[in-house]
Coordinates of C-alpha atoms and ligand atoms in Angstrom, one line a residue:
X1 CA 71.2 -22.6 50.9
X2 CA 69.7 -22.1 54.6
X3 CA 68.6 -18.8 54.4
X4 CA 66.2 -19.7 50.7
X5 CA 65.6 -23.1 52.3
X6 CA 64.4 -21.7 55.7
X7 CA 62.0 -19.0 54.0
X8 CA 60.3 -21.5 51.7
X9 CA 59.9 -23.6 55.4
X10 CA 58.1 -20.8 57.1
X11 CA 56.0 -20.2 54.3
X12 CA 54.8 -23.3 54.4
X13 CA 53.6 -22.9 58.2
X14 CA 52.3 -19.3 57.4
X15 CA 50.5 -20.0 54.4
X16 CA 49.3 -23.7 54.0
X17 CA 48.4 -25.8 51.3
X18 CA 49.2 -23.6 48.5
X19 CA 50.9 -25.3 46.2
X20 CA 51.1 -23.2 42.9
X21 CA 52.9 -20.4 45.3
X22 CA 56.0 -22.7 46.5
X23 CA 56.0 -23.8 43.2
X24 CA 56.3 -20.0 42.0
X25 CA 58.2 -19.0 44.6
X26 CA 60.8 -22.1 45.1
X27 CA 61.6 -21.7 40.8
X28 CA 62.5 -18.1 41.2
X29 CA 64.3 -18.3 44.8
X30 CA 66.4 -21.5 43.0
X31 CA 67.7 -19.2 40.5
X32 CA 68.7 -16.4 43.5
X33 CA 71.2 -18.4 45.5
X34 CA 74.3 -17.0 43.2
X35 CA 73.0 -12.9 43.8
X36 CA 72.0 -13.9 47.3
X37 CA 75.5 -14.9 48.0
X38 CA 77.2 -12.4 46.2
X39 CA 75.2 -9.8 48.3
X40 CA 75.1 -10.2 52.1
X41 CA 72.7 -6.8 52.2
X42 CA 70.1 -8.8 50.8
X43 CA 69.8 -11.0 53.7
X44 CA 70.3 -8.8 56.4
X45 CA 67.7 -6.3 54.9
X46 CA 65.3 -9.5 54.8
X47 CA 64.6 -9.1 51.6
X48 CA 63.3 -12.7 50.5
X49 CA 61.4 -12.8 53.2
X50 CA 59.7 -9.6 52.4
X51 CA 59.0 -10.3 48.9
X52 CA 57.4 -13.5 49.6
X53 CA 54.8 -11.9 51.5
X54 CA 52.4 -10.1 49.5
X55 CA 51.4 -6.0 51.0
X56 CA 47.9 -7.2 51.0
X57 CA 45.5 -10.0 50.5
X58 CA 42.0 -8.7 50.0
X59 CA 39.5 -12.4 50.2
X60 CA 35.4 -10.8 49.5
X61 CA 32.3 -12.6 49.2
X62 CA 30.5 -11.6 45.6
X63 CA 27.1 -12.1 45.7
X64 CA 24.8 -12.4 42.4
X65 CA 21.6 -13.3 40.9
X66 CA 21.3 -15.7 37.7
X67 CA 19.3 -15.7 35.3
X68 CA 16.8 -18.1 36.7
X69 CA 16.8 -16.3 39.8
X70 CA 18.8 -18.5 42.0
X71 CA 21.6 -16.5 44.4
X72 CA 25.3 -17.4 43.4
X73 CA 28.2 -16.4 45.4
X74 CA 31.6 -17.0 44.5
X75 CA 34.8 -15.9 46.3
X76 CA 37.0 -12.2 44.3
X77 CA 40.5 -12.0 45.6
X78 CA 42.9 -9.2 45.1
X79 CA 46.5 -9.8 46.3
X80 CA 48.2 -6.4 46.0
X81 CA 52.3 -7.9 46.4
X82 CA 54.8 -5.8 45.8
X83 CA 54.4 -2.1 44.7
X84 CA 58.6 -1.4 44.8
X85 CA 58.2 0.0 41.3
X86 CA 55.2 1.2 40.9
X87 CA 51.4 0.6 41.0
X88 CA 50.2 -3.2 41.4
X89 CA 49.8 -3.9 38.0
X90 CA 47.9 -7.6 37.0
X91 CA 45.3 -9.3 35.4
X92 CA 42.1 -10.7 36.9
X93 CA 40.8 -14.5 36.5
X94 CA 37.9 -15.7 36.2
X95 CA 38.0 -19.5 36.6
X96 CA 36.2 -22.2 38.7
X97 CA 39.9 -23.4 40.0
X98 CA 41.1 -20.0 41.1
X99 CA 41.9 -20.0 44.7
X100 CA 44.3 -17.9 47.1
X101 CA 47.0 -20.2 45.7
X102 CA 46.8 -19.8 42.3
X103 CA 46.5 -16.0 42.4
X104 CA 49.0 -15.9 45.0
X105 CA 51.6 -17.8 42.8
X106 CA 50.4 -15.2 40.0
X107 CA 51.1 -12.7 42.0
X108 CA 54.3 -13.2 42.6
X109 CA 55.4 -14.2 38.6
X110 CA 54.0 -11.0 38.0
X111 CA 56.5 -8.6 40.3
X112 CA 59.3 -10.2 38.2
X113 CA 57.4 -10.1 34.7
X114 CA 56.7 -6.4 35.2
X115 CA 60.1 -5.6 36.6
X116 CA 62.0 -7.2 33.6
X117 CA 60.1 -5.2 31.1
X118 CA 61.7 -1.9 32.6
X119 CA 58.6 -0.2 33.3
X120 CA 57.3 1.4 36.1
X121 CA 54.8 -1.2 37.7
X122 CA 54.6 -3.1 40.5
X123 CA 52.8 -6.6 40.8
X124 CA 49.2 -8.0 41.8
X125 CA 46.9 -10.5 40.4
X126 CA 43.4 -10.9 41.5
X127 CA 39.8 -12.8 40.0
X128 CA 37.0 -15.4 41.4
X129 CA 36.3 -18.8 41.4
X130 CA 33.6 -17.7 38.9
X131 CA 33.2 -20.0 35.8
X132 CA 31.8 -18.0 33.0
X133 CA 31.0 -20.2 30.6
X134 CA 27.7 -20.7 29.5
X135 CA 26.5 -17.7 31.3
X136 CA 24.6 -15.1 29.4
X137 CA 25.8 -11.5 29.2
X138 CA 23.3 -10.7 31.6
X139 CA 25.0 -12.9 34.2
X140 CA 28.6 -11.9 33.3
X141 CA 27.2 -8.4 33.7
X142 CA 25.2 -8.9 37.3
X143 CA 28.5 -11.1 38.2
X144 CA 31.4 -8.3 36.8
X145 CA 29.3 -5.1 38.8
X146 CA 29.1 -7.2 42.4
X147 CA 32.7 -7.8 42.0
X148 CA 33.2 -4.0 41.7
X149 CA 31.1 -3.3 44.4
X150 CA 34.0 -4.7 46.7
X151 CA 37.0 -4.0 44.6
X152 CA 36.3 -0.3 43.7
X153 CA 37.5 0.5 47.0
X154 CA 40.8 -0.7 46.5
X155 CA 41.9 0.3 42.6
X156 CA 42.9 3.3 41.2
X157 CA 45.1 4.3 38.3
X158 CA 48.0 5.3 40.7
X159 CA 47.5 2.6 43.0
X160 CA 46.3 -0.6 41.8
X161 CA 45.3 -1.0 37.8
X162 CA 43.3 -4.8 36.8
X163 CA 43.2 -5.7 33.5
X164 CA 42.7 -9.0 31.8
X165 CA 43.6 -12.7 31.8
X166 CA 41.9 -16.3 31.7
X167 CA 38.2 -15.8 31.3
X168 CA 38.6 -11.7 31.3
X169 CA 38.4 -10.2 27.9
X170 CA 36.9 -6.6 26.4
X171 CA 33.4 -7.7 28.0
X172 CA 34.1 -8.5 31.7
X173 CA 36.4 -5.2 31.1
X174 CA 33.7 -3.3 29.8
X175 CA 31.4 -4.2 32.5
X176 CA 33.8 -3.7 35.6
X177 CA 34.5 -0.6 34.3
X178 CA 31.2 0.8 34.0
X179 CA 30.4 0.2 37.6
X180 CA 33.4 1.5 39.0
X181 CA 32.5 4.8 36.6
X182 CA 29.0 4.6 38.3
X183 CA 30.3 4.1 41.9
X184 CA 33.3 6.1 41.8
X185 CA 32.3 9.1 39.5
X186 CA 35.5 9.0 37.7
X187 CA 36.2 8.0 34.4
X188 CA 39.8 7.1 34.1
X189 CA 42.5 4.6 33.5
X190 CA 41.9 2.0 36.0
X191 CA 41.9 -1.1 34.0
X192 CA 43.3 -1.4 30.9
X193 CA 42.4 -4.1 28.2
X194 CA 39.6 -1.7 27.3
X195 CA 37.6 -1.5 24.1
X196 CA 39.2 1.1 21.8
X197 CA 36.2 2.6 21.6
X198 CA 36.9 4.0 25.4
X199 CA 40.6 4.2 26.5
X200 CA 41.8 1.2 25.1
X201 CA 45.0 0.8 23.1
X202 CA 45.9 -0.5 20.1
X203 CA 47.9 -3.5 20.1
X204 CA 47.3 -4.7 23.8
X205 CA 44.6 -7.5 22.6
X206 CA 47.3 -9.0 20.7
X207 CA 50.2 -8.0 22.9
X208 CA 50.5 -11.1 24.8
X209 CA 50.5 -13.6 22.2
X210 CA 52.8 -11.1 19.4
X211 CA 55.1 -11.3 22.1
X212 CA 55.6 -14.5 23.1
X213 CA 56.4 -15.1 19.0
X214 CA 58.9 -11.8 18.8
X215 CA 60.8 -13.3 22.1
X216 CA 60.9 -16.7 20.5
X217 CA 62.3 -15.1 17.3
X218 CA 65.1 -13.0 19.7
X219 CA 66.4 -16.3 20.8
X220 CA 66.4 -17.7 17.4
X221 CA 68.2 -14.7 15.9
X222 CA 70.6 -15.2 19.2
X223 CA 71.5 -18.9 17.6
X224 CA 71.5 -18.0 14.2
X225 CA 68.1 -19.1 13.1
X226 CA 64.5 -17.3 12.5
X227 CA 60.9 -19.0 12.9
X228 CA 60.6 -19.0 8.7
X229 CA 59.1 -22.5 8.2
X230 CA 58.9 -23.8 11.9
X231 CA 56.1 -26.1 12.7
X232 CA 54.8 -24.7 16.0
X233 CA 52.7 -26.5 18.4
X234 CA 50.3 -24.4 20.5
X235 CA 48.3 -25.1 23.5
X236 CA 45.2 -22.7 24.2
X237 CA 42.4 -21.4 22.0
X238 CA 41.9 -17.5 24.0
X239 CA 43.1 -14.6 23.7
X240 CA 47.3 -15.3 24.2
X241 CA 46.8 -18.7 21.9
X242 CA 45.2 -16.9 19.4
X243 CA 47.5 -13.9 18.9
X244 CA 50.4 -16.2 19.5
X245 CA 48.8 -18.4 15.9
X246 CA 48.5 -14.6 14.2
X247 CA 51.8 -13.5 14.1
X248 CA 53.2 -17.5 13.6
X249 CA 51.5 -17.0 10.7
X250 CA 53.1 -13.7 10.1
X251 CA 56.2 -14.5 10.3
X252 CA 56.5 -17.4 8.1
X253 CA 55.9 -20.1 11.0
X254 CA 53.3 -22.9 10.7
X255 CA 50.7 -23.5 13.8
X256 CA 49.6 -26.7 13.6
X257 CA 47.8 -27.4 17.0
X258 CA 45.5 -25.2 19.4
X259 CA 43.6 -26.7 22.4
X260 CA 40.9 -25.8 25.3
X261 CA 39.6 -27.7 27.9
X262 CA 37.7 -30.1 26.1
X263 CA 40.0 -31.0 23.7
X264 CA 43.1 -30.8 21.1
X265 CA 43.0 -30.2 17.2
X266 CA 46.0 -31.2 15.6
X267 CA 45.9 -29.9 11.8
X268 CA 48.8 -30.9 10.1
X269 CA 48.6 -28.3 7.1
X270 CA 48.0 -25.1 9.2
X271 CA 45.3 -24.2 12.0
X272 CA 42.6 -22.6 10.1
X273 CA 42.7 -19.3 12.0
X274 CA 39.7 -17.4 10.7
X275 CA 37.3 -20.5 12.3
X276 CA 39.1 -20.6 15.6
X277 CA 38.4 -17.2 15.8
X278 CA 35.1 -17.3 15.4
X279 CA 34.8 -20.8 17.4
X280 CA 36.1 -19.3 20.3
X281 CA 35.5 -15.1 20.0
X282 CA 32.3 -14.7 18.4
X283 CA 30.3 -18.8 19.4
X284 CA 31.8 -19.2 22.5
X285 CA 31.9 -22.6 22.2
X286 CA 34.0 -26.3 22.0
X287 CA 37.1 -27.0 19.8
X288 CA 35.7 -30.0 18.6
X289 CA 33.2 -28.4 16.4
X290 CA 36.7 -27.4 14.2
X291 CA 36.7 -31.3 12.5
X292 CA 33.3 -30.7 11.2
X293 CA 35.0 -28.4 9.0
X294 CA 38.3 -30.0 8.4
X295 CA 37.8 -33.4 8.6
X296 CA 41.4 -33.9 7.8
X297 CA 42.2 -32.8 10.9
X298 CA 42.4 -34.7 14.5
X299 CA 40.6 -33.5 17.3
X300 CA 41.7 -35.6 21.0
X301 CA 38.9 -34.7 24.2
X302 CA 40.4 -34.7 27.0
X303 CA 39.2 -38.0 28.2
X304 CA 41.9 -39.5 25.7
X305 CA 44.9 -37.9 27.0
X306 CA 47.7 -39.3 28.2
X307 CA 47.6 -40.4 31.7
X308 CA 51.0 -38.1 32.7
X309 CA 50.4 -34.8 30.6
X310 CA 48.5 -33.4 27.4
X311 CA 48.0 -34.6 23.7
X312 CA 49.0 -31.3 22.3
X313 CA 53.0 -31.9 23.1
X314 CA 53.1 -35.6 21.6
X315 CA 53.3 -34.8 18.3
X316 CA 56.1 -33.7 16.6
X317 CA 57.3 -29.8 15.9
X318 CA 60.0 -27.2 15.8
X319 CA 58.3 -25.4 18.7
X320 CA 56.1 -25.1 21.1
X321 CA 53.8 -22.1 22.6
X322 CA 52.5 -23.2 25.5
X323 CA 49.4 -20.7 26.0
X324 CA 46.3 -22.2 28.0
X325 CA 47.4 -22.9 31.6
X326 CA 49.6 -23.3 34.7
X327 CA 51.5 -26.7 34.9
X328 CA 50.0 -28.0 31.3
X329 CA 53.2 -29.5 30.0
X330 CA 54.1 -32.5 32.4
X331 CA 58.1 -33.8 32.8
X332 CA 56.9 -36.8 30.1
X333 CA 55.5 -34.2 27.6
X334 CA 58.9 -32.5 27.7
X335 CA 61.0 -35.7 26.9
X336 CA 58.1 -36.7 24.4
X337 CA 58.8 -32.8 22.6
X338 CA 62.5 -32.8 22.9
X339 CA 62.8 -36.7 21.7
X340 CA 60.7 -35.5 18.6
X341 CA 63.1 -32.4 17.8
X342 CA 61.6 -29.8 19.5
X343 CA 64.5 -26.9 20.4
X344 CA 62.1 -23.6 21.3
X345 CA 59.5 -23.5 24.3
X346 CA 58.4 -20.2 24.5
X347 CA 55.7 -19.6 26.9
X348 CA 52.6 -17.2 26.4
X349 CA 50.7 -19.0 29.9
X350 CA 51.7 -18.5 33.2
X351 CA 54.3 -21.5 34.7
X352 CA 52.9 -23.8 32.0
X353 CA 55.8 -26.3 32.4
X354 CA 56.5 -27.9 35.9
X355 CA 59.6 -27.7 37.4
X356 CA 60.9 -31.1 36.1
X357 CA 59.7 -30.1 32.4
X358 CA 61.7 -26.6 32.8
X359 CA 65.1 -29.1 34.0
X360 CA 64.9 -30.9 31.0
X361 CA 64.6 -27.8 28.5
X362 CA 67.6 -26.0 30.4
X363 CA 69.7 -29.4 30.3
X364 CA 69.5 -30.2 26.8
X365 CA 70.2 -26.3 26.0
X366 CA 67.2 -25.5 24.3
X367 CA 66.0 -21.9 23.5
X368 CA 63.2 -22.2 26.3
X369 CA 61.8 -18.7 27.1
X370 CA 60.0 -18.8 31.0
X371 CA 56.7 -17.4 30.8
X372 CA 57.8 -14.1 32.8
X373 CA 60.2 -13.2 30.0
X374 CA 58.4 -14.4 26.9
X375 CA 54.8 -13.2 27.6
X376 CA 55.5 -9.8 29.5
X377 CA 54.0 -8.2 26.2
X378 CA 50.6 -8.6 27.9
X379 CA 51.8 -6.4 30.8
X380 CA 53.9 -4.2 29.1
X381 CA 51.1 -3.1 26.3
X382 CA 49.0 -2.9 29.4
X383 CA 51.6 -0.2 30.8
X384 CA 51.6 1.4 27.5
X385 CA 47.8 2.1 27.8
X386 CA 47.9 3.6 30.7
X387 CA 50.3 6.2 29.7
X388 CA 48.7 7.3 26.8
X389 CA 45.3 7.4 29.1
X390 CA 47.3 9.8 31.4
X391 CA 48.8 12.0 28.6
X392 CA 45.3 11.7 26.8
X393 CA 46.7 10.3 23.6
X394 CA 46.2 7.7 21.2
X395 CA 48.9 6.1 19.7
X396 CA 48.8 4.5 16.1
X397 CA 49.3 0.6 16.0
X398 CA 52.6 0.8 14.4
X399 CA 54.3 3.0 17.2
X400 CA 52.6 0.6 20.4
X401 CA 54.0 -2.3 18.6
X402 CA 57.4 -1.2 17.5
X403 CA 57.5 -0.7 21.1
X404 CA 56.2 -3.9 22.3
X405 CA 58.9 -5.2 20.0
X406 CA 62.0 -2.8 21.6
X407 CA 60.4 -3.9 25.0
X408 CA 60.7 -7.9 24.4
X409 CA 64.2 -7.7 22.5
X410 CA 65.1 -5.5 25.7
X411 CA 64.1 -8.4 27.9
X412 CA 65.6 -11.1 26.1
X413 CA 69.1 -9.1 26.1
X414 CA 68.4 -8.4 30.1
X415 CA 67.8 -11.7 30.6
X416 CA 70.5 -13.3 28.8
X417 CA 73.4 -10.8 29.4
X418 CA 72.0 -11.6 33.6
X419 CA 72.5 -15.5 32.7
X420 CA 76.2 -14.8 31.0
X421 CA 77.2 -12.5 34.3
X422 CA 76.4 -15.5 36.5
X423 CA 77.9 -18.2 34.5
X424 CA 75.1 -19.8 32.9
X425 CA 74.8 -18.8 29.8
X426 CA 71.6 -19.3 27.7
X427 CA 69.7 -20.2 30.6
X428 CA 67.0 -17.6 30.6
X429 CA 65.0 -18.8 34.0
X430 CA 68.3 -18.0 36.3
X431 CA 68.8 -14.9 33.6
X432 CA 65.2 -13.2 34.1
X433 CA 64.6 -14.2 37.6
X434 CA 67.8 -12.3 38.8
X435 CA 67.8 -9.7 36.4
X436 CA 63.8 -9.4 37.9
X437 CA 65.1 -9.8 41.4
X438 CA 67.7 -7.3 41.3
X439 CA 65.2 -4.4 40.1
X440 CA 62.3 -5.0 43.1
X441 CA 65.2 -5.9 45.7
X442 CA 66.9 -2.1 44.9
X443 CA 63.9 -0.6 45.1
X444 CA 62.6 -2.0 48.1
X445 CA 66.0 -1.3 50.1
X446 CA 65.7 2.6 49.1
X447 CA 62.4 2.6 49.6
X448 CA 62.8 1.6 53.3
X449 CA 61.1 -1.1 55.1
X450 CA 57.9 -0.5 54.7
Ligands
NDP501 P1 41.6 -17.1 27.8 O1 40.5 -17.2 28.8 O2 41.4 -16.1 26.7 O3 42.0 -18.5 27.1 C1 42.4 -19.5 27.9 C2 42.5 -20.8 27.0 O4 43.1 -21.8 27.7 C3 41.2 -21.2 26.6 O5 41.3 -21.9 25.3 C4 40.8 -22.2 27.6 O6 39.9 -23.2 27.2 C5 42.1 -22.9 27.9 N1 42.2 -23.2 29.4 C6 42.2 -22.4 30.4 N2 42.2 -23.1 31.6 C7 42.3 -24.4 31.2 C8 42.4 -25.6 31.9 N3 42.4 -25.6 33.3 N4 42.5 -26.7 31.2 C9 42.5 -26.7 29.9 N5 42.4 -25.6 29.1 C10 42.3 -24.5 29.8 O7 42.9 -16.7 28.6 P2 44.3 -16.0 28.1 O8 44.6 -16.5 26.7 O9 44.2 -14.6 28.4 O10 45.3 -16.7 29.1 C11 46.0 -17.9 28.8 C12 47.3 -18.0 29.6 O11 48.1 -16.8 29.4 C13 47.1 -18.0 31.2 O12 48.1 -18.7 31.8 C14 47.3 -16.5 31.5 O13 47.6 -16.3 32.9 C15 48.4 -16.1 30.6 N6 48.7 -14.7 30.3 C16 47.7 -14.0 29.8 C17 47.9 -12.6 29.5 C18 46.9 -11.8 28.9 O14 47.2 -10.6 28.5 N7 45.6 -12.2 28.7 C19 49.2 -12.0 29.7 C20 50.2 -12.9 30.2 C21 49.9 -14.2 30.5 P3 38.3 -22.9 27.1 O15 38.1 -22.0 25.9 O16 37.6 -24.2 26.9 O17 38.0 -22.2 28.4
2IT502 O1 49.7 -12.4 33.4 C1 49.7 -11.3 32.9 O2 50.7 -10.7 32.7 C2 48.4 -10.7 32.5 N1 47.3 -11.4 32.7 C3 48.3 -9.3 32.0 C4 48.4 -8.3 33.1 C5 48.1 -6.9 32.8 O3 48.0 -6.1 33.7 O4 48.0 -6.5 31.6

């Protein structure tokens, strides 16, 4: 269609050599062409044109001094996009390969995530190019409060609320938090992912990973099946992977692969859990160190890996949860997982799968959930937080996660039902991007054109 094709042209010009974000942005406006005819309104009120461009991009230099008293600067980013629904509402990264695309292109997911899960938030994303591994707390800590010195200015828990995501966990929380306490003189909910010990909720450390497994049971249940006995392959070793492995396990399901970015185990009798835990939480350090307790298992750097895609999706399962990265499961790792009797892809990352991997899981009708559907738990929990911080409650772990439940069976109904309107039924990327679409785009005509 002109009108999709045209936009994704001028965003091109207007912001160059950003890959990630046309790949974000052309996967959702692909699924739009059906609403976008159906609707003339939509055009004339610009609306795709609008939504691609984010309210505000905010680029800041974050000086630091390490530990052997050299000066670091890295580059902090927060791109506050669309607040149609409510506050901007996203995680922060810290990764050496974040740049204005990738958060841009997480950015934009996120408006969609956080309008399918019904809740009132809007969507922004936002981190550094900072790489904190092998940095002492000290560093984190010197590194977290000079990002805050910048960002402070722009957050608030009505206006823009960071929380966590690759390389951000309870620590980097803790410490952001207490410098924007110190600066601001408030103490209030504007990040959530927070110790419980402090505002924190219960349930929202394991949110994203619980939920990626409850919406890959929803579309079992919708095909007659459950995950009882299914041999699940997992990519990732943090906090999604992790939590994704928990309730596998809880549910009768097998994890028999995790992965980080040196390398992939592949245990063929069950991922011992406990040790990844304290591989990766408490040490801090490399999968590999796994085979020295299971030598029965297979551990694959990454210099082995196939030449067009990962180790983790060659071997043979019921399932996959991809939950490290963006673009981590390559068009050859798809045939290899559906030629091996893989039928559920449920996705805890962020646009794990490229585009040519997604067309292959839609074509041969698998139950493939796109990451803004199946991991909106993160998000959602997140939301949860903030409302008991603004009603000063606590609530118990069994009322958060009955609701994170509710809130991913809603999405998986929303998402479907969308798919079945248009004709497609069972196709849950056209499903959840228009279902997504149709919230912000309503909104945002109301609302004006602001
Ligand atoms: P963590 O930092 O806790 O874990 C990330 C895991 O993925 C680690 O095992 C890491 O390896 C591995 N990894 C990260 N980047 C790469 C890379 N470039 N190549 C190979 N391995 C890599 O992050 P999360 O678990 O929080 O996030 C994982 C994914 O889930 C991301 O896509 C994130 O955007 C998404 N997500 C997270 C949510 C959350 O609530 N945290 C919510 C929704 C989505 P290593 O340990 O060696 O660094
Ligand atoms: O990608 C995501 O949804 C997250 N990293 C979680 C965002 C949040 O605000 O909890």
């Amino acid at each position: 269609m002109n009108y999709i094709h045209k936009t994704v042209l001028d965003l091109k010009h207007s912001s160059p050599a950003q890959t990630e974000f046309y790949q974000a942005v052309e996967e959702v406006l692909d699924s739009l062409e059906p609403v976008l005819e159906g609707n003339s309104n939509y055009q004339r009120q610009a609306i795709i044109q609008r939504m691609v461009e984010p309210e505000r991009q905010i680029m800041f230099r974050v000086p630091w001094v390490d530990d052997e008293g050299n000066i670091q600067v890295n580059k902090g980013y927060r791109v506050e996009f669309n607040s149609a629904l409510g506050p901007y509402k996203g995680g922060l990264r810290f990764h050496p390969t974040v740049n204005a695309s990738i958060i841009k292109f997480l950015g934009f997911e996120q408006i969609f995530k956080n309008a399918l899960t019904g809740l009132p938030i809007g969507g922004g994303k936002g981190g550094a190019n900072f790489d904190p591994k092998g940095r002492s707390d000290g560093e984190v800590m010197r590194f977290c409060q000079s990002f805050i010195n910048e960002l402070y200015r722009h957050i608030g828990p009505t206006t823009d609320v960071p929380a966590g995501d690759i390389g951000v966990g309870a620590r980097e929380i803790g410490y952001m938090f207490g410098q924007y306490k110190r600066l601001t003189g408030r103490y209030e909910g504007v990040f959530t992912g927070k110790s419980l010990l402090w505002g924190g909720s219960l349930v929202r450390k394991e949110a994203t990973g619980y939920g990626a497994v409850y919406f890959a049971d929803y579309m079992l249940n919708a095909r007659g099946h459950s995950l009882q006995g299914y041999r699940c392959l997992v990519s990732g070793a943090g906090n999604v992977a992790i939590y994704a492995m928990e309730k596998l396990y809880q549910m009768g399901a097998i994890p028999i692969s995790c992965s980080d970015s040196s390398g992939t185990i592949y245990h063929a009798t069950g991922v011992d859990l406990p040790l990844v835990k304290q591989l990766k939480q408490q040490q801090r350090t490399h999968l590999e160190r796994y085979i020295e307790v299971h030598p029965d298992a297979n551990y694959t750097p990454v210099a082995d890996y196939p030449s067009d895609g990962h180790a983790v999706w060659r071997y043979s399962a019921d399932a996959a949860f991809p939950c490290a990265t963006q673009n981590e499961l390559s068009k050859t790792d798809a045939e290899s997982l559906l030629a091996n009797g893989c039928h559920l892809v449920s996705e805890g990352a962020n646009m794990p799968s490229t585009h040519e991997a997604v067309n292959l899981f839609i074509a041969a009708k698998i139950a493939y959930g796109p990451g803004k559907a199946a991991n909106a738990g993160g998000v959602a929990t997140s939301q949860l937080e903030m409302a008991q911080n603004a009603s000063m409650q606590n609530w118990s772990f069994e009322k958060v996660d009955q609701q994170l439940q509710q809130i991913m069976k809603n999405i998986f109904v929303t998402a479907s039902d969308t798919a079945k309107e248009f004709g497609q039924d069972g196709n849950l990327v056209t499903g959840a991007n228009i279902a997504g679409f149709r919230r912000v785009a309503d909104a945002m005509i109301e609302q004006g054109i602001v």
